[in-house]
Short mmCIF file of C-alpha atoms and ligand atoms in Angstrom, two decimals:
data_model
loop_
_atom_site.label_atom_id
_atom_site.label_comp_id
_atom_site.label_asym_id
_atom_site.label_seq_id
_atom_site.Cartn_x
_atom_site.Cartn_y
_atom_site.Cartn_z
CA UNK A 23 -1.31 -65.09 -19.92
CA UNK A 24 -3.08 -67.76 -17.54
CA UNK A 25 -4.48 -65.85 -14.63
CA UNK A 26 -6.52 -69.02 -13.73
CA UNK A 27 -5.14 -68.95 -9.80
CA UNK A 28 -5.84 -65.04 -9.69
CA UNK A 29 -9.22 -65.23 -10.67
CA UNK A 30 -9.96 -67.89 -8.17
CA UNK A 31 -8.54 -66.27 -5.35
CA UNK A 32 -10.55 -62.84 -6.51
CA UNK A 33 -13.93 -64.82 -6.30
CA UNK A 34 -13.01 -66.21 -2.86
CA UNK A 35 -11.90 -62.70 -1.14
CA UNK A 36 -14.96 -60.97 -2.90
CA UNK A 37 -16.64 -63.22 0.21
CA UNK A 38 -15.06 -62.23 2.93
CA UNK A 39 -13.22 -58.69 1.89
CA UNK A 40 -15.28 -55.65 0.63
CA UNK A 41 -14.52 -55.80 -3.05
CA UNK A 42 -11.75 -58.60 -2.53
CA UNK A 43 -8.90 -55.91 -1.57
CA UNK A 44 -8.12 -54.39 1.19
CA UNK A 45 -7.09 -50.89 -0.37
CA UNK A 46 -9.64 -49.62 -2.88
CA UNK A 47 -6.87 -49.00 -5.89
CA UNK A 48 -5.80 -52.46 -5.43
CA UNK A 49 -9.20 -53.19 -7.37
CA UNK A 50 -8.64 -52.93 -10.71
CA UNK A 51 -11.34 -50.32 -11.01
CA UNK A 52 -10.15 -47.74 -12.69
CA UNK A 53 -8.69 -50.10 -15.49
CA UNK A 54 -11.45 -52.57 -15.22
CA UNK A 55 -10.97 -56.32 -15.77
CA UNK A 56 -9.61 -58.72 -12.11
CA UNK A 57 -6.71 -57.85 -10.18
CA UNK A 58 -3.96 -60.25 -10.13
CA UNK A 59 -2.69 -61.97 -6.93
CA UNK A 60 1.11 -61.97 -6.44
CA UNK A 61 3.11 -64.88 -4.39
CA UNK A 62 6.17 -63.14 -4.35
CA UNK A 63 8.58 -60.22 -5.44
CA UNK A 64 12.05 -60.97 -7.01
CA UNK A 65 14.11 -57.60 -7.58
CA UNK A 66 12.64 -55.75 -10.10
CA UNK A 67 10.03 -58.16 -10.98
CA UNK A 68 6.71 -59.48 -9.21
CA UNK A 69 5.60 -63.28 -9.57
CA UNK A 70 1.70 -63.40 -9.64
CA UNK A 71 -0.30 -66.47 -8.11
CA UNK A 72 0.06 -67.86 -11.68
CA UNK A 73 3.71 -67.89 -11.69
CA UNK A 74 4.12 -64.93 -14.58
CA UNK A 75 6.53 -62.31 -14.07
CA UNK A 76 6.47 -58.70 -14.36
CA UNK A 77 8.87 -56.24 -14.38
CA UNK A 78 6.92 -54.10 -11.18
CA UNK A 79 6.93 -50.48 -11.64
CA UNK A 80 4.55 -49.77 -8.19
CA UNK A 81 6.88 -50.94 -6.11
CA UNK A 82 4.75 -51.52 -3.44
CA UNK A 83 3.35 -48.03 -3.95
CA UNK A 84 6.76 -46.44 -3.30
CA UNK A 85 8.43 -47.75 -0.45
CA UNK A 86 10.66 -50.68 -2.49
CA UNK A 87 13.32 -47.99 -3.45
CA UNK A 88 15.78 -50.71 -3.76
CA UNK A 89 13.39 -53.35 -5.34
CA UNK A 90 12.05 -56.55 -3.45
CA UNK A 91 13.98 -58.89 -1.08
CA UNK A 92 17.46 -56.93 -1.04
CA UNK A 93 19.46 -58.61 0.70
CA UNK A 94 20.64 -56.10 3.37
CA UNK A 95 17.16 -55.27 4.51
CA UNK A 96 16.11 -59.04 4.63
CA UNK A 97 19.23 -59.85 6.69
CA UNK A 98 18.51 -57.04 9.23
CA UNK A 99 14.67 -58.40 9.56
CA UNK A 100 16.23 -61.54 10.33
CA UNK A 101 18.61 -60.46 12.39
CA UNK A 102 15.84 -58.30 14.42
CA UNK A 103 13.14 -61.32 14.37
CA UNK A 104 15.68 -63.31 16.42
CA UNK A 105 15.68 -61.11 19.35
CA UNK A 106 12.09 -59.98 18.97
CA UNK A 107 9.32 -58.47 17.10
CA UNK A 108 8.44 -55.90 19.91
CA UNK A 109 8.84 -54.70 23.02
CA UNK A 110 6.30 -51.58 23.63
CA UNK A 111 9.50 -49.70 24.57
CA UNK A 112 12.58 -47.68 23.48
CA UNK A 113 15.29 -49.37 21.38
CA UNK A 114 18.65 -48.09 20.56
CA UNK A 115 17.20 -48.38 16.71
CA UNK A 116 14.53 -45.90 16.96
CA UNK A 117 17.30 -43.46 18.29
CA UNK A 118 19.60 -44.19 15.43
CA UNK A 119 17.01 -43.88 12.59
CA UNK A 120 15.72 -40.76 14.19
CA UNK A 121 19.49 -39.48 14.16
CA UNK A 122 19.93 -40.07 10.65
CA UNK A 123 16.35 -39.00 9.49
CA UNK A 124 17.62 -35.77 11.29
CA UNK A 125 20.83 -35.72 9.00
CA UNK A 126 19.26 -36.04 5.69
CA UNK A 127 16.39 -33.59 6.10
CA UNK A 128 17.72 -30.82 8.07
CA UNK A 129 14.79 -29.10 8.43
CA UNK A 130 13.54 -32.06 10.61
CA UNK A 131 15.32 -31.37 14.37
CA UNK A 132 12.41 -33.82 16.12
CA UNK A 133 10.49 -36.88 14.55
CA UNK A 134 8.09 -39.15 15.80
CA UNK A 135 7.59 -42.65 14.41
CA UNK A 136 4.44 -43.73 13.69
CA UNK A 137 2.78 -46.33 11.91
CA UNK A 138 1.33 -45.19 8.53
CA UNK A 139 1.57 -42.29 6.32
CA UNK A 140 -2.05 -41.30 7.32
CA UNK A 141 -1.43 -40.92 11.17
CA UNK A 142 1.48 -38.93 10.08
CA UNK A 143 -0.47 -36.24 8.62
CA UNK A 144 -3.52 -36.88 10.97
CA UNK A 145 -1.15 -36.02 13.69
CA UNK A 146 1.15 -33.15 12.32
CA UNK A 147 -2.18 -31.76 11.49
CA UNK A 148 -3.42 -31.83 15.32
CA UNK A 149 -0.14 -30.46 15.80
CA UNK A 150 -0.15 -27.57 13.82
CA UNK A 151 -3.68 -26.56 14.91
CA UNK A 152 -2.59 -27.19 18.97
CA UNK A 153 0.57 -24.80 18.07
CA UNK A 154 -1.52 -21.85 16.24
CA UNK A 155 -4.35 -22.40 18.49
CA UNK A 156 -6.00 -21.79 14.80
CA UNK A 157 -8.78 -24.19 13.51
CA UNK A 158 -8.55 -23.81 9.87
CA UNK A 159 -6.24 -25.79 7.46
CA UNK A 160 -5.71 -25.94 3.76
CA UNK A 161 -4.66 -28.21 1.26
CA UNK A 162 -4.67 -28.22 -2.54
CA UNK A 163 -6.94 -29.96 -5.13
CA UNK A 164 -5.90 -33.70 -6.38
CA UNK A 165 -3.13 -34.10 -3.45
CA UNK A 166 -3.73 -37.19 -1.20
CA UNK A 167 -2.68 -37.35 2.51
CA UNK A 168 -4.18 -40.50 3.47
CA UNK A 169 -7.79 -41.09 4.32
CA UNK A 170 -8.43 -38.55 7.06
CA UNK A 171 -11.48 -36.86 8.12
CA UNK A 172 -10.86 -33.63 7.27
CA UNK A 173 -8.45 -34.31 4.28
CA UNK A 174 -11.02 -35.95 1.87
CA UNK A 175 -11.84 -33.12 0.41
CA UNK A 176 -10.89 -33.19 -3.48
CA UNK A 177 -8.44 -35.56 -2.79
CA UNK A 178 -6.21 -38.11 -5.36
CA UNK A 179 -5.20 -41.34 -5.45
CA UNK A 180 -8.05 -44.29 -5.07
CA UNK A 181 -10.42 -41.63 -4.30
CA UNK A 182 -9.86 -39.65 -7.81
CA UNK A 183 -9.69 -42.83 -9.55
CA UNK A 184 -13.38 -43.88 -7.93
CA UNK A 185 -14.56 -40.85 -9.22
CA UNK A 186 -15.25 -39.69 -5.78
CA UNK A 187 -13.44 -37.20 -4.53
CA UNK A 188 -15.36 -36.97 -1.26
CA UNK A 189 -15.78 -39.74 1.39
CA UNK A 190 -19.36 -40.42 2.95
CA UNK A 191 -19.11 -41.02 6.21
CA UNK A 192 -17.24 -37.77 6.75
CA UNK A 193 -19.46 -35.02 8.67
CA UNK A 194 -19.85 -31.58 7.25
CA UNK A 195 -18.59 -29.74 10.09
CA UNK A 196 -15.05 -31.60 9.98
CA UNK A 197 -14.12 -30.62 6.27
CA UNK A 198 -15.77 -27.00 7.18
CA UNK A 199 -12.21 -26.25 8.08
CA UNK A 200 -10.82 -27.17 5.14
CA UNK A 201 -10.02 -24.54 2.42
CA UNK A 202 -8.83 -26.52 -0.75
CA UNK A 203 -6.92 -24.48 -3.43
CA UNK A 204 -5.98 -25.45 -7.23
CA UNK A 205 -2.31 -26.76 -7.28
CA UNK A 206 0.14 -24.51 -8.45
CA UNK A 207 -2.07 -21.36 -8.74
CA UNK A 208 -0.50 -18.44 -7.06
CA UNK A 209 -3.16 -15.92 -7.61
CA UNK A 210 -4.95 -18.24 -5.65
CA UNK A 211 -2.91 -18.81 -2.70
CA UNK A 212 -2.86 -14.84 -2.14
CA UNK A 213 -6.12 -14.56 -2.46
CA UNK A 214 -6.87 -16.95 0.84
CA UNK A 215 -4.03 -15.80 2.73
CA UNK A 216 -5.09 -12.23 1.91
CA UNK A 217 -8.87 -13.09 3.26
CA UNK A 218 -8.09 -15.57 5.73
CA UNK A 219 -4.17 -16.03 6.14
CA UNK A 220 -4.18 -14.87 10.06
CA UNK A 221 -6.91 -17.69 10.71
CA UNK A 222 -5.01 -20.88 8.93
CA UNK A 223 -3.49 -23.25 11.05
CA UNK A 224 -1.70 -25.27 8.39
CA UNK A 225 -1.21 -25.35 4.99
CA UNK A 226 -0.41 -29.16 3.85
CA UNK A 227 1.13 -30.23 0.21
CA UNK A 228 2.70 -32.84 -1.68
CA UNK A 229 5.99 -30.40 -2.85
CA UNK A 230 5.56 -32.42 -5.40
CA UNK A 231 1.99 -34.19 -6.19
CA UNK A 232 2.13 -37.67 -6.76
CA UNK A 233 -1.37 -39.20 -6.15
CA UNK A 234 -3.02 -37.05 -9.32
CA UNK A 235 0.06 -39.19 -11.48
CA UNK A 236 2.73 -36.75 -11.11
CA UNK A 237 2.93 -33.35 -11.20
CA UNK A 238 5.99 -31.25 -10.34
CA UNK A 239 5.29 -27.31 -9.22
CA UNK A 240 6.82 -24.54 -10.12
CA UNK A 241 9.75 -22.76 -7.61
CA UNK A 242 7.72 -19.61 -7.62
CA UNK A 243 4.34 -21.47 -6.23
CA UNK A 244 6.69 -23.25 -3.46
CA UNK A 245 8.32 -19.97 -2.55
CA UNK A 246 5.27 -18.00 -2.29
CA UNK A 247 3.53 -20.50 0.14
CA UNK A 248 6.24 -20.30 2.07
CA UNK A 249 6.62 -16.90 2.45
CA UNK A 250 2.76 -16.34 3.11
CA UNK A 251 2.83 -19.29 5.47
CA UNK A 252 5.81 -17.12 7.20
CA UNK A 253 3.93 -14.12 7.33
CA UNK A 254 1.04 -14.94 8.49
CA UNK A 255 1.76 -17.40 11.37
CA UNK A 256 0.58 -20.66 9.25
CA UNK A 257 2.62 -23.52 9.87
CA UNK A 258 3.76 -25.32 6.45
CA UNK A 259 3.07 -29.10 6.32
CA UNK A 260 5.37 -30.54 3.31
CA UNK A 261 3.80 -34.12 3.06
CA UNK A 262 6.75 -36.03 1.88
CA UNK A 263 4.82 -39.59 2.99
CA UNK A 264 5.76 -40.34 -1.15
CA UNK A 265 8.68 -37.80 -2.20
CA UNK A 266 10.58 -38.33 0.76
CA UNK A 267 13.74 -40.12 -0.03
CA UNK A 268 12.44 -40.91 -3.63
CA UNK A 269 13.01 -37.71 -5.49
CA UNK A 270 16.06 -37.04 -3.89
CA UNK A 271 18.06 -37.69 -0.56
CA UNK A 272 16.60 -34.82 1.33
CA UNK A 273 13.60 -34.91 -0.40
CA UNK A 274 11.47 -32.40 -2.49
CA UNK A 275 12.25 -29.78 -0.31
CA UNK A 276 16.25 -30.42 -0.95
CA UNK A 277 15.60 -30.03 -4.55
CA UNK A 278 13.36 -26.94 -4.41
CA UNK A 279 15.33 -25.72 -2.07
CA UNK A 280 12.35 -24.78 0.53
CA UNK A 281 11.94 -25.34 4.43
CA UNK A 282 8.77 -26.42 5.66
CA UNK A 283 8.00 -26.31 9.74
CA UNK A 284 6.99 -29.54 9.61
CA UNK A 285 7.31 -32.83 7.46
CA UNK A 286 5.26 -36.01 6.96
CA UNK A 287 7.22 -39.15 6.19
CA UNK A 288 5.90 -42.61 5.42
CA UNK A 289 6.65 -45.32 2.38
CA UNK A 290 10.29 -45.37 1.96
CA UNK A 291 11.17 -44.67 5.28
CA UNK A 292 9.92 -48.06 6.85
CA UNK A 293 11.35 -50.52 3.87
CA UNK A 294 8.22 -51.83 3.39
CA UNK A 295 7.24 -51.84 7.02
CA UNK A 296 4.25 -49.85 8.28
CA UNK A 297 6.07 -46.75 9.32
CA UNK A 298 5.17 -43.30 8.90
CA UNK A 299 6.87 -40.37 10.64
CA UNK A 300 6.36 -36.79 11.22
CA UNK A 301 8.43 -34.44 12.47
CA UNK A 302 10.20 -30.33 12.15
CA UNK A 303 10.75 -27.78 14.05
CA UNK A 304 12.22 -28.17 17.41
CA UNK A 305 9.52 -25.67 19.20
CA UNK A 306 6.47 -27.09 17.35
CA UNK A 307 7.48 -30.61 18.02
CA UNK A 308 7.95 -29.44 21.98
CA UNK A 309 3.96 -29.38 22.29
CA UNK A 310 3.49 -33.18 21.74
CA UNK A 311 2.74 -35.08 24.45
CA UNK A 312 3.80 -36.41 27.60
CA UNK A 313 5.23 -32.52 27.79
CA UNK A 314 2.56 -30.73 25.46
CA UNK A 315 -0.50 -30.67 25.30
CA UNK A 316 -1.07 -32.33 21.83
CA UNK A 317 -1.40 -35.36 22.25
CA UNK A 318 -0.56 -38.62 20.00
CA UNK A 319 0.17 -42.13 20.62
CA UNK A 320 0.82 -45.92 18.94
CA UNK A 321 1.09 -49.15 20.09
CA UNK A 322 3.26 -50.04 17.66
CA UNK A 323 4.73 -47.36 16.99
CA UNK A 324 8.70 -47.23 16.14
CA UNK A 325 8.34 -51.23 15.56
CA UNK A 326 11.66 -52.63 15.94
CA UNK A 327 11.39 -54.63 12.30
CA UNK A 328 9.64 -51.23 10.49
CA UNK A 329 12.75 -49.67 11.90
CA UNK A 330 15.22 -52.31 11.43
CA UNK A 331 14.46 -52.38 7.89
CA UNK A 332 13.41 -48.44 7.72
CA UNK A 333 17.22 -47.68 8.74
CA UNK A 334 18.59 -50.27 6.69
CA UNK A 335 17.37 -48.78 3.64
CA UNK A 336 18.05 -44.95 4.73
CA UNK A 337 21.68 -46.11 5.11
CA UNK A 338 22.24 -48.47 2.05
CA UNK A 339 20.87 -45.48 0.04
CA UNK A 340 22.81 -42.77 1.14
CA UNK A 341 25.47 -44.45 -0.75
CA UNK A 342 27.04 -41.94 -3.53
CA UNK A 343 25.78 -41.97 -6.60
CA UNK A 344 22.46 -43.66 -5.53
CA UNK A 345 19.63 -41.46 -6.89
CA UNK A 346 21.92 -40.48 -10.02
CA UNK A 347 21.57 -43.71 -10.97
CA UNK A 348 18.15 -43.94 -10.09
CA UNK A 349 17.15 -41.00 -11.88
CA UNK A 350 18.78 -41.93 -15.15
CA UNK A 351 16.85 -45.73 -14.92
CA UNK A 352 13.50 -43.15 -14.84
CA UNK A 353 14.96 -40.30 -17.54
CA UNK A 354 15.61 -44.04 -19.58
CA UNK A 355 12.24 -44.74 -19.20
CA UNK A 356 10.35 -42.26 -19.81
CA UNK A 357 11.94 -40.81 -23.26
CA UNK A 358 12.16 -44.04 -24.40
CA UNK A 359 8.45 -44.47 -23.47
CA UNK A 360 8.09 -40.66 -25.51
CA UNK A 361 9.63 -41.95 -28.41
CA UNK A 362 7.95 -44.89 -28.91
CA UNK A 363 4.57 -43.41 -28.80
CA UNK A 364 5.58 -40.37 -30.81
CA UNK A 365 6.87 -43.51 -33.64
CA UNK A 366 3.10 -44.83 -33.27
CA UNK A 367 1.53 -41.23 -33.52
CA UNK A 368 0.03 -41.67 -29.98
CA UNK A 369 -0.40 -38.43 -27.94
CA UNK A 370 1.84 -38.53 -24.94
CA UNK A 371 3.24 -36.25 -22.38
CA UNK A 372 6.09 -37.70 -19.11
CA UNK A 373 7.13 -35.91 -15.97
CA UNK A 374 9.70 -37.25 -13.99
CA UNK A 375 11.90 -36.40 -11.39
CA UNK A 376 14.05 -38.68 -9.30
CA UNK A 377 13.14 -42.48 -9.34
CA UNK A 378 9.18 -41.05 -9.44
CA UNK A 379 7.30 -40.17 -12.79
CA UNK A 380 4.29 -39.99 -14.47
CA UNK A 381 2.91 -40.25 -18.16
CA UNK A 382 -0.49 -38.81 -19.74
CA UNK A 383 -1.71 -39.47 -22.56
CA UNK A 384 -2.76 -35.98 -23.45
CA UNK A 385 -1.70 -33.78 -26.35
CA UNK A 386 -0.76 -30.98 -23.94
CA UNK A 387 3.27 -30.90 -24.06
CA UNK A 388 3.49 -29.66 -20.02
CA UNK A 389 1.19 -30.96 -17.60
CA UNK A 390 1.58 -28.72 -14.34
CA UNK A 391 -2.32 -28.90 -12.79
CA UNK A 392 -5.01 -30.88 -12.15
CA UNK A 393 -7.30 -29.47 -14.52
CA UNK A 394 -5.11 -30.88 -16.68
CA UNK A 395 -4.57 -33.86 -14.76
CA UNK A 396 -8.21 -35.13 -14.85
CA UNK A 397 -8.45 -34.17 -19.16
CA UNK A 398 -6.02 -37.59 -19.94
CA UNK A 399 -7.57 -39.59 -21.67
CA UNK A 400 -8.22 -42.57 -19.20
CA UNK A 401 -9.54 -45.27 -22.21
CA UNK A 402 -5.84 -44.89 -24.05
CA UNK A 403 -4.52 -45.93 -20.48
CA UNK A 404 -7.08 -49.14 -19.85
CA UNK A 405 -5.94 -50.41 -23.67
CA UNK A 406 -2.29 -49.86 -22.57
CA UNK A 407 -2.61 -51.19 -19.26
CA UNK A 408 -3.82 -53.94 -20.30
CA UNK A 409 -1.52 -54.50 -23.39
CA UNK A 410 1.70 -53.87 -20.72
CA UNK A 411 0.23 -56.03 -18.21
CA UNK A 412 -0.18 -58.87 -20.75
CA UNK A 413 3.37 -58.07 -21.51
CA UNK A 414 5.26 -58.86 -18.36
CA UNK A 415 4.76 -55.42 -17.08
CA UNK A 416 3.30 -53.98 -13.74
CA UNK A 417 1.50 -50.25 -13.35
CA UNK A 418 -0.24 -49.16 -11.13
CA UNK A 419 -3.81 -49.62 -11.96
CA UNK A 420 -5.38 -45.88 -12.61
CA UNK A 421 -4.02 -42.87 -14.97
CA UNK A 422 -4.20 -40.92 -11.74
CA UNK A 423 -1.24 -43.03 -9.89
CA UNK A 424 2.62 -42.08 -10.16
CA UNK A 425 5.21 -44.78 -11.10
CA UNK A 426 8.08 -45.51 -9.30
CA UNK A 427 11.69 -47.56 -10.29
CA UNK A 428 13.50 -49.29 -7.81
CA UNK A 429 17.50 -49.73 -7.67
CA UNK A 430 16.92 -53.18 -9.06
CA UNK A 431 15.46 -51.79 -12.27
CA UNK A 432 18.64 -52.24 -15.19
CA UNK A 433 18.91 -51.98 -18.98
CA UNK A 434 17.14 -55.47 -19.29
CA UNK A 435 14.25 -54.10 -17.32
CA UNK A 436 13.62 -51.11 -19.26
CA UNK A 437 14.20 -52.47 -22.90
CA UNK A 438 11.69 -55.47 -22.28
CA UNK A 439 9.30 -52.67 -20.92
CA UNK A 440 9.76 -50.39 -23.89
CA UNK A 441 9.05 -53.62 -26.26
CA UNK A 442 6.00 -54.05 -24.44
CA UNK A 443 5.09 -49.81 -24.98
CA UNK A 444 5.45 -50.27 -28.64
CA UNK A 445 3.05 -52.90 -28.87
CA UNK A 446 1.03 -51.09 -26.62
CA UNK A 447 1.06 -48.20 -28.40
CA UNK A 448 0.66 -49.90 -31.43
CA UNK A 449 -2.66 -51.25 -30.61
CA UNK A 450 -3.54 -47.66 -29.59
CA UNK A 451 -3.66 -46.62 -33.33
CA UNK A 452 -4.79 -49.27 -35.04
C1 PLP B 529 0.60 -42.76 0.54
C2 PLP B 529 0.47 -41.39 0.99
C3 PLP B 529 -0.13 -41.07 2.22
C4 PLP B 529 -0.80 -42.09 3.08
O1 PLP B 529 0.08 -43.05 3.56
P1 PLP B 529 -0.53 -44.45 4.12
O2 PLP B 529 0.66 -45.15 4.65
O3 PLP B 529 -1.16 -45.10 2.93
O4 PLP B 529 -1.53 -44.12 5.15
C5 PLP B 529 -0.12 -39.75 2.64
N1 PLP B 529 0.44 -38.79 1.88
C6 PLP B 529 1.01 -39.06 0.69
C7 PLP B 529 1.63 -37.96 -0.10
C8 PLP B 529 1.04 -40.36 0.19
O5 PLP B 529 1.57 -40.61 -1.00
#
């Protein structure tokens, strides 16, 4: 594949951008070799400066639930750019999106828009603390809540894949407060709460992890942080910046069947937009300000395109049938992806759940923690990155990143991608 127009524009923003990117994933570093420049996204597919195609399975790292350009949500950005990008003031919109976000996660009652997925968690954060009065907060080992302060502590996403789980940068005394726990480990969970439960603030998860790849919990480990969260006065923070809307209408906590106080919203929810929204229970939301005393802000926040596009998506799929569908196009995937490299003898494990999975190449058959998590074997990956990139297909660039399928994803999509798996595994064993 000619990457000619790629490689040029890499050399160029290596100038002018620290490490050419402007997100540190985005840098090829974890699979080594350049990153690719795209023009422009086509359904399923990305076109790179180059003019090959892929079939994209990041999906603009989750939010493109209904692949690039649909129609409906370009129409309503049009439709929205002709009577303005912004006003700095309430719009009918931001009412209705609120209304419906309200409808399809029922344990939300208040939201605030904001603008990413890390002021969103930065902010129901601040929240929770101003509510407890409580300064200490916990969070659990390879889950990723954006790049704040006191939530870079053994954190996924770029910062696994860099090897660094820690930020410099970041004083001592902020992540002090920050009790980090294995994922999925009761034993440990009682043990803090039993030591320190009537001192925690917050306790903030992915329900279900997706910047370690993707790792599902079990119902016990959900229930029993939400019962010690209930007994001991600690609000629970279900970060659903990546699940929400992608696993399942209501999100994880609709299929595990668990209410947290408060939620964290971002990707989907803004159609590609900056958005990100927090929001929960009625009484906790009532100490934000102008009338609380927490206080939080955004210029732009509740931007009439993020939300133009943000509701068009939330109501195109609510349709019936919508994650059904999705969820077969990733159950597709996936065991044909299992097959394939049990054919070519390559170790291999998949979870998946919703239009969200993830696939190891480990020889353990369940992967359920990060300990196991951080033991795939990250060379197999680069050799099959690579061999699926020069394929026509797009992952994300790490072992440690979850993949996503859009609506736009059919039978074409998958079978060319499985063609490209065999060869890739193919090359694996030889
Ligand atoms: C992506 C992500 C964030 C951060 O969102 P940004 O919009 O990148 O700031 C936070 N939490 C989770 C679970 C995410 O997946």
């Amino acid at each position: 594949m000619n990457n000619g127009n790629s490689r040029k524009l890499y050399d160029l923003a290596l100038q002018y951008i620290p490490d050419g990117v402007n997100s540190p994933v985005r840098a090829f570093k974890g699979v080594g070799g350049n990153p690719l420049f795209f023009s422009a996204g086509e359904g399923a597919y990305l076109i790179d400066a180059d003019g090959n195609r892929y079939v994209d399975y990041v999906g603009a790292w989750g939010p493109l639930i209904l692949g690039h350009c649909h129609d409906k949500v370009i129409s309503a950005l049009q439709d929205q750019l002709a009577k303005g990008i912004g006003y700095g003031a309430s719009t009918e919109a931001e009412v209705e999106i609120a209304t419906k976000i309200c409808e399809l996660v029922p344990s939300i009652e208040q939201v605030r828009l904001v603008t990413s997925g890390t002021e969103a968690t930065m902010s129901a954060i601040r929240l929770a603390r101003g509510y407890t009065k409580r300064d200490k907060i916990v969070k659990f080992e390879g889950c990723y809540h954006g790049h704040v302060d006191g939530l870079l502590v053994k954190a996924g996403s770029g910062a696994l894949t860099l090897g660094e789980p820690d930020s410099a940068g970041v004083p001592k005394a902020y992540t002090d407060l920050t009790y980090v726990l294995p994922y999925n480990d009761i034993p440990a969970l009682q043990e803090l709460f039993a030591d320190q439960g009537d001192e925690l603030a917050c306790v903030i998860i992915e329900p279900i992890a997706g910047n370690m790849n993707c790792v599902i919990p079990s119902q016990d480990f959900l229930q029993s942080l939400r019962d010690l969260c209930s007994k001991h006065g600690s609000v629970l923070i279900f970060d659903e910046v990546m699940t929400g809307f992608r696993v399942a209408l209501g999100g994880a906590q609709s299929v595990f069947g668990i209410t947290p106080d408060l939620t964290t919203l971002g990707k989907v929810i803004g159609g590609g937009l900056p958005v990100g929204a927090f929001g929960g229970k009625r009484e906790i939301m009532a100490m934000i300000a102008p009338s609380g005393p927490v206080y939080q802000a955004g210029t732009l926040s509740g931007s009439p395109l993020a939300v133009a596009a943000g509701l068009t998506m939330l109501n195109t799929i609510s349709e019936a049938g919508f994650y059904d569908e999705l969820g077969n196009t990733a159950k597709t995937l996936v065991d044909g992806l299992k097959e394939r490299a049990a054919a070519a003898g390559v170790p291999f494990t998949t979870n998946q759940i919703g239009g969200m999975f993830g696939c190891f190449f480990s020889e353990e058959e369940t992967i359920t923690s990060f300990a196991q998590v951080i033991r795939n074997d990250t060379a197999k990956f680069q050799s099959y990155f690579h061999d699926m990139l020069n394929n026509g297909v797009y992952l994300a660039p790490s072992a440690f990143e979850a993949g996503f399928v859009s609506a736009a994803h059919g039978k074409t999509e998958i079978q060319q991608t499985l063609e490209a798996a065999e060869i890739a595994f193919g090359n694996l064993c030889s």
